[in-house]
mmCIF file of C-alpha atoms in Angstrom:
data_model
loop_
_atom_site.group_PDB
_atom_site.id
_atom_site.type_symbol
_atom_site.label_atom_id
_atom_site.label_comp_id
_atom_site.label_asym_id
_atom_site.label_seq_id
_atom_site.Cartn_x
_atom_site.Cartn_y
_atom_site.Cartn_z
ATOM 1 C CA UNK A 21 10.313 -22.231 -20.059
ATOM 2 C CA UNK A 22 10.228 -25.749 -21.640
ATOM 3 C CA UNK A 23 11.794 -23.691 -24.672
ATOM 4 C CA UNK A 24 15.182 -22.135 -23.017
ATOM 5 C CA UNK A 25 13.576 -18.526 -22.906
ATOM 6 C CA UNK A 26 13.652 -16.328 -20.653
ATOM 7 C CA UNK A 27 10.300 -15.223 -19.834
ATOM 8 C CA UNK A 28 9.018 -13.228 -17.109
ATOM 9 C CA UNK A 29 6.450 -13.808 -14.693
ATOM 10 C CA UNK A 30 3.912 -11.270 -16.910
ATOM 11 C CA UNK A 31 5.012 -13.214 -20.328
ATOM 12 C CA UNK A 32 4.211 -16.274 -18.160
ATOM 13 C CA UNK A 33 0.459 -15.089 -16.969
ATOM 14 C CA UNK A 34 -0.005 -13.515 -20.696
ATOM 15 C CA UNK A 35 0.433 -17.111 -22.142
ATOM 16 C CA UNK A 36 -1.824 -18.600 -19.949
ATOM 17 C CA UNK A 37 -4.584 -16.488 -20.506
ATOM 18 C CA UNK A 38 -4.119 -15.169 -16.745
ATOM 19 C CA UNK A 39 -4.442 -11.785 -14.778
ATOM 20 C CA UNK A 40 -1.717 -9.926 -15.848
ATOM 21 C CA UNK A 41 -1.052 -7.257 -13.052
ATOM 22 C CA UNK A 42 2.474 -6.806 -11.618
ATOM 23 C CA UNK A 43 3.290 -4.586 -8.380
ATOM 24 C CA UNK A 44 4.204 -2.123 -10.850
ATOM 25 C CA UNK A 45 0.789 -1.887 -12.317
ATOM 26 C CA UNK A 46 -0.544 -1.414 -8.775
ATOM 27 C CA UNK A 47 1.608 1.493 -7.635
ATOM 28 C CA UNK A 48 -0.625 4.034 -9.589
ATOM 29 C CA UNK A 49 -3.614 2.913 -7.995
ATOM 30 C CA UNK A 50 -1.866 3.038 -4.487
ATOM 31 C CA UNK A 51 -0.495 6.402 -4.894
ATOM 32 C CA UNK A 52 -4.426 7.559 -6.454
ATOM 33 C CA UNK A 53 -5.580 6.075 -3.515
ATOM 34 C CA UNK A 54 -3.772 7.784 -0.751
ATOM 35 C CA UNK A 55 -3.656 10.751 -2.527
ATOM 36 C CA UNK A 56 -7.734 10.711 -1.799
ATOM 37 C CA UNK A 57 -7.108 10.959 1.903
ATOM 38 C CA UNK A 58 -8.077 14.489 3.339
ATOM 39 C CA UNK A 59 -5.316 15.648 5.758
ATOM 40 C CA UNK A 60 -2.121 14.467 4.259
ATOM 41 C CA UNK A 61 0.075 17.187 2.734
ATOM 42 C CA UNK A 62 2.466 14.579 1.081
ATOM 43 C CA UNK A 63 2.274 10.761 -0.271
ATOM 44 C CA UNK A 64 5.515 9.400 -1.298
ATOM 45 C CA UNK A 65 6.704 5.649 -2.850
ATOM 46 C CA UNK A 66 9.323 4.671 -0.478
ATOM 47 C CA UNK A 67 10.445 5.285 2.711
ATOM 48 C CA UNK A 68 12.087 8.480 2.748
ATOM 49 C CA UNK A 69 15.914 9.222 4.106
ATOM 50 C CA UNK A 70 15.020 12.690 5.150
ATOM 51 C CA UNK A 71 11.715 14.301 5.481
ATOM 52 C CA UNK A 72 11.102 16.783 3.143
ATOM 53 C CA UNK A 73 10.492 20.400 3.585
ATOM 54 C CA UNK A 74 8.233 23.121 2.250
ATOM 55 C CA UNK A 75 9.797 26.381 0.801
ATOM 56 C CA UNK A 76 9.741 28.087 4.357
ATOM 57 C CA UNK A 77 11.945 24.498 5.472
ATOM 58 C CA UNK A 78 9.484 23.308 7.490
ATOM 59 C CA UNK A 79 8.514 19.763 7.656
ATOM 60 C CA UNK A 80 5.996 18.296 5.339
ATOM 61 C CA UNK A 81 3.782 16.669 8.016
ATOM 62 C CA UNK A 82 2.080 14.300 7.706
ATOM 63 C CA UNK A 83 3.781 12.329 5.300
ATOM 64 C CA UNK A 84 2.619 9.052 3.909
ATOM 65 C CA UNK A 85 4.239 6.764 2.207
ATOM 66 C CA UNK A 86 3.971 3.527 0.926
ATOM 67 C CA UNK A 87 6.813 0.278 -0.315
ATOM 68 C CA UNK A 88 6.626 -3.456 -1.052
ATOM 69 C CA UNK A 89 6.799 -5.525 1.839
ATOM 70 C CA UNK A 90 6.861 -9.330 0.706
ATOM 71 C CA UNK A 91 5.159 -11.561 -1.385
ATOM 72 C CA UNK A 92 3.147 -14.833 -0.492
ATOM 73 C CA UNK A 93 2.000 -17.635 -2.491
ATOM 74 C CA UNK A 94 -1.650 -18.507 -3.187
ATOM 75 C CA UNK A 95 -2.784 -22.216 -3.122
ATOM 76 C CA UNK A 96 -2.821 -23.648 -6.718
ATOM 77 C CA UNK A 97 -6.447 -24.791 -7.234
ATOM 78 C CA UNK A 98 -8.546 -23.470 -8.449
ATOM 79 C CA UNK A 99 -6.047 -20.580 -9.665
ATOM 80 C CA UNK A 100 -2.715 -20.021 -8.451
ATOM 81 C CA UNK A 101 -0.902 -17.013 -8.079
ATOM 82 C CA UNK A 102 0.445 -14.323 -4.954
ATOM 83 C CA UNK A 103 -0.543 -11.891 -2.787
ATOM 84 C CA UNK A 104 2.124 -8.644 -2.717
ATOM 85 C CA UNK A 105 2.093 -7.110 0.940
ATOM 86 C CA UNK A 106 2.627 -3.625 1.059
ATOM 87 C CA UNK A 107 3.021 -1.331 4.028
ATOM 88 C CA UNK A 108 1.675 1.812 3.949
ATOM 89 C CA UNK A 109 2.846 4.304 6.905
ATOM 90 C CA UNK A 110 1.461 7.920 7.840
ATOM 91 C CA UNK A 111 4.074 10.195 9.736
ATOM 92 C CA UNK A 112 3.313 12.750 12.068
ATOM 93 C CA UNK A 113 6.428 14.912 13.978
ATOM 94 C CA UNK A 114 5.935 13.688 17.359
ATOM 95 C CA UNK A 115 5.668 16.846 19.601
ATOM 96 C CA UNK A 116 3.833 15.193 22.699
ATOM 97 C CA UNK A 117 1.211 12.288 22.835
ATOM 98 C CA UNK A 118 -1.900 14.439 23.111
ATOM 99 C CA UNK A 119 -0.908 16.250 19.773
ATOM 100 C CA UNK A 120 0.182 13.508 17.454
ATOM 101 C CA UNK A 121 -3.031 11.129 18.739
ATOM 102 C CA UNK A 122 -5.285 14.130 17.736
ATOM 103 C CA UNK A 123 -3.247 14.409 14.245
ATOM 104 C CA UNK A 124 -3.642 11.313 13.585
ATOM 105 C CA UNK A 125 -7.200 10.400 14.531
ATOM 106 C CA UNK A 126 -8.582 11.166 11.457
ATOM 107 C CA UNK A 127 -6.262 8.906 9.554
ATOM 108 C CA UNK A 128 -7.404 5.917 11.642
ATOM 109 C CA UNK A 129 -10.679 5.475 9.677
ATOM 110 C CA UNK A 130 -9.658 7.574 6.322
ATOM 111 C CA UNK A 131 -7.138 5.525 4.712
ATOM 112 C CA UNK A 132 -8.941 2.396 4.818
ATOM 113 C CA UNK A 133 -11.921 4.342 3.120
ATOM 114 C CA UNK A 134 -9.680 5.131 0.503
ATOM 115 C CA UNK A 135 -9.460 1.593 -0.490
ATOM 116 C CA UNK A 136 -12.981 0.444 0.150
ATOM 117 C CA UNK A 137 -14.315 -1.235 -3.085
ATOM 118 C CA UNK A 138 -14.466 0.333 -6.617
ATOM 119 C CA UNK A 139 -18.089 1.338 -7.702
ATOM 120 C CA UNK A 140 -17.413 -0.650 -11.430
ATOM 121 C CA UNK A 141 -15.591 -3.980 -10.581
ATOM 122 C CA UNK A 142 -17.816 -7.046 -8.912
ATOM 123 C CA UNK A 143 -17.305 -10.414 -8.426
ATOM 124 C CA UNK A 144 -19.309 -13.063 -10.252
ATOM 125 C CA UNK A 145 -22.527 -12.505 -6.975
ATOM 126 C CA UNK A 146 -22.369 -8.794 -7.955
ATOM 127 C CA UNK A 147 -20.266 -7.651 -5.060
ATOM 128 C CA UNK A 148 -18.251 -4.587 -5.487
ATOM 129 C CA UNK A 149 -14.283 -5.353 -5.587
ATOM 130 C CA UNK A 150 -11.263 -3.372 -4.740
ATOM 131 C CA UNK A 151 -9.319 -3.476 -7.627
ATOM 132 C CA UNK A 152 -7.386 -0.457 -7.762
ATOM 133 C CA UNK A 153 -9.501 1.446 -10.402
ATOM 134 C CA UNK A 154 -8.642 -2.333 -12.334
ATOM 135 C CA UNK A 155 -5.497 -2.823 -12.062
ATOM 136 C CA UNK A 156 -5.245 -5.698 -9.418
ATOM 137 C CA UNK A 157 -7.105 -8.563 -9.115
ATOM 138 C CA UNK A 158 -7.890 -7.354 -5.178
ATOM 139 C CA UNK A 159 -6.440 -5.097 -3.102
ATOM 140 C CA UNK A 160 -7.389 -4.924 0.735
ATOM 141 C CA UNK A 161 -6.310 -3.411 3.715
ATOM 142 C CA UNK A 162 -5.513 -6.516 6.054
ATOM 143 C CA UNK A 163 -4.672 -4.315 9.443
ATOM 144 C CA UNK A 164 -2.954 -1.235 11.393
ATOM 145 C CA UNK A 165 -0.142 -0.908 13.647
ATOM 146 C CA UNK A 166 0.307 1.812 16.420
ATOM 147 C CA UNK A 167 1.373 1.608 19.168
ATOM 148 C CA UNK A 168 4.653 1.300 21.328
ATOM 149 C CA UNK A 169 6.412 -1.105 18.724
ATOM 150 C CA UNK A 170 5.104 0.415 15.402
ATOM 151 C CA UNK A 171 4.077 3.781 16.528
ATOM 152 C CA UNK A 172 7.203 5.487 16.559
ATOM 153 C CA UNK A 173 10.062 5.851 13.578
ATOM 154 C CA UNK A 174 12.679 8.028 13.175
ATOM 155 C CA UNK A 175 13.996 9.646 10.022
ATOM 156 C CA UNK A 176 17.395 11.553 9.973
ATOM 157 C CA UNK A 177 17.273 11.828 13.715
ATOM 158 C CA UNK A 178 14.184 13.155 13.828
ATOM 159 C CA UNK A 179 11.160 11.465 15.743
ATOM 160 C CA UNK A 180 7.627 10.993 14.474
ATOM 161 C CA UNK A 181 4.253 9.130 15.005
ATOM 162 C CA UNK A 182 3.027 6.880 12.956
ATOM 163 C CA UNK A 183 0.281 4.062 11.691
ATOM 164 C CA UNK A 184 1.158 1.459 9.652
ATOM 165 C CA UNK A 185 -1.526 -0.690 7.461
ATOM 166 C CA UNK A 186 -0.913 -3.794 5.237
ATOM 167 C CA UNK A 187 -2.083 -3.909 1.952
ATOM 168 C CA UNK A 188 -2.293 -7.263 0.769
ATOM 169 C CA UNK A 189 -2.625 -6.850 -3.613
ATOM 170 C CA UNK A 190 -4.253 -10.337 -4.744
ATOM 171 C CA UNK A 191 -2.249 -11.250 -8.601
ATOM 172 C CA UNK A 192 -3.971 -14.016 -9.476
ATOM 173 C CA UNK A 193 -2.869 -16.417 -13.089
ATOM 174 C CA UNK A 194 -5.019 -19.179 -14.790
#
């Protein structure tokens, strides 16, 4: 600042009249949000260094959890600002193909319905926006990843299935 302060980037978009939402104001709304999805018996923030267990010490499957990825700018006119990529990531123990594809099916189409647009925040047409129950400016699932490359992760030794989406959180300033 012109003034020798040290001013964060919220003191910065406060200033200037601007959207004020940090990653940290999203993480509620993520957590809400995957917390929705019928099936999963755990959502986490960050990615875990063991799985955890229930009180029998079984795994918790399937886990889900969620952590920043990276951060990209948005052009400067008419309003600058970023876009905060976060990847989201269900585990399932991987047993055999057959099994884990039919455990995670249902996750396939159910956690991007958990993010589909909020029934009380619209753009200036009228269109319904995803907003994290307000806290972002946007928030939208940009893709998935399966496969051979992205499909399979390992925690503590242990082998699992997974889908990954990106969740690109729009934090727009005047």
């Amino acid at each position: 600042w012109r003034d020798g302060t040290n001013r964060t980037r919220r003191d910065r978009r406060l200033a200037t009249g601007g959207d004020v939402s940090t990653y940290a104001d999203a993480l509620p709304g993520i957590q809400e949000r995957l917390e929705s999805v019928p099936g999963l018996a755990r959502v986490i923030p960050g990615e875990p260094s063991s799985m955890p267990v229930d009180e029998a010490g079984a795994l918790i499957s399937p886990l889900c959890y969620f952590l920043f990825d990276s951060t990209q700018a948005l052009p400067q006119r008419p309003k600058r600002g970023d876009k905060c990529m976060v990847m989201i990531r269900v585990l399932v123990r991987w047993i055999d193909n057959e099994h884990c594809e039919e455990e995670l099916a249902p996750f396939v189409d159910a956690v991007p319905d958990a993010f589909d647009p909020d029934i009380h925040a619209a753009d200036e047409d009228g269109h319904p926006l995803p907003t994290l129950g307000g806290r972002v400016a946007m928030a939208q699932l940009l893709s998935a990843q399966s496969g051979e490359s992205a499909g399979f992760h390992t925690i503590a030794d242990v082998p699992y299935r997974s889908i990954a989406w990106t969740l690109a959180i729009t934090r727009k300033a005047n």
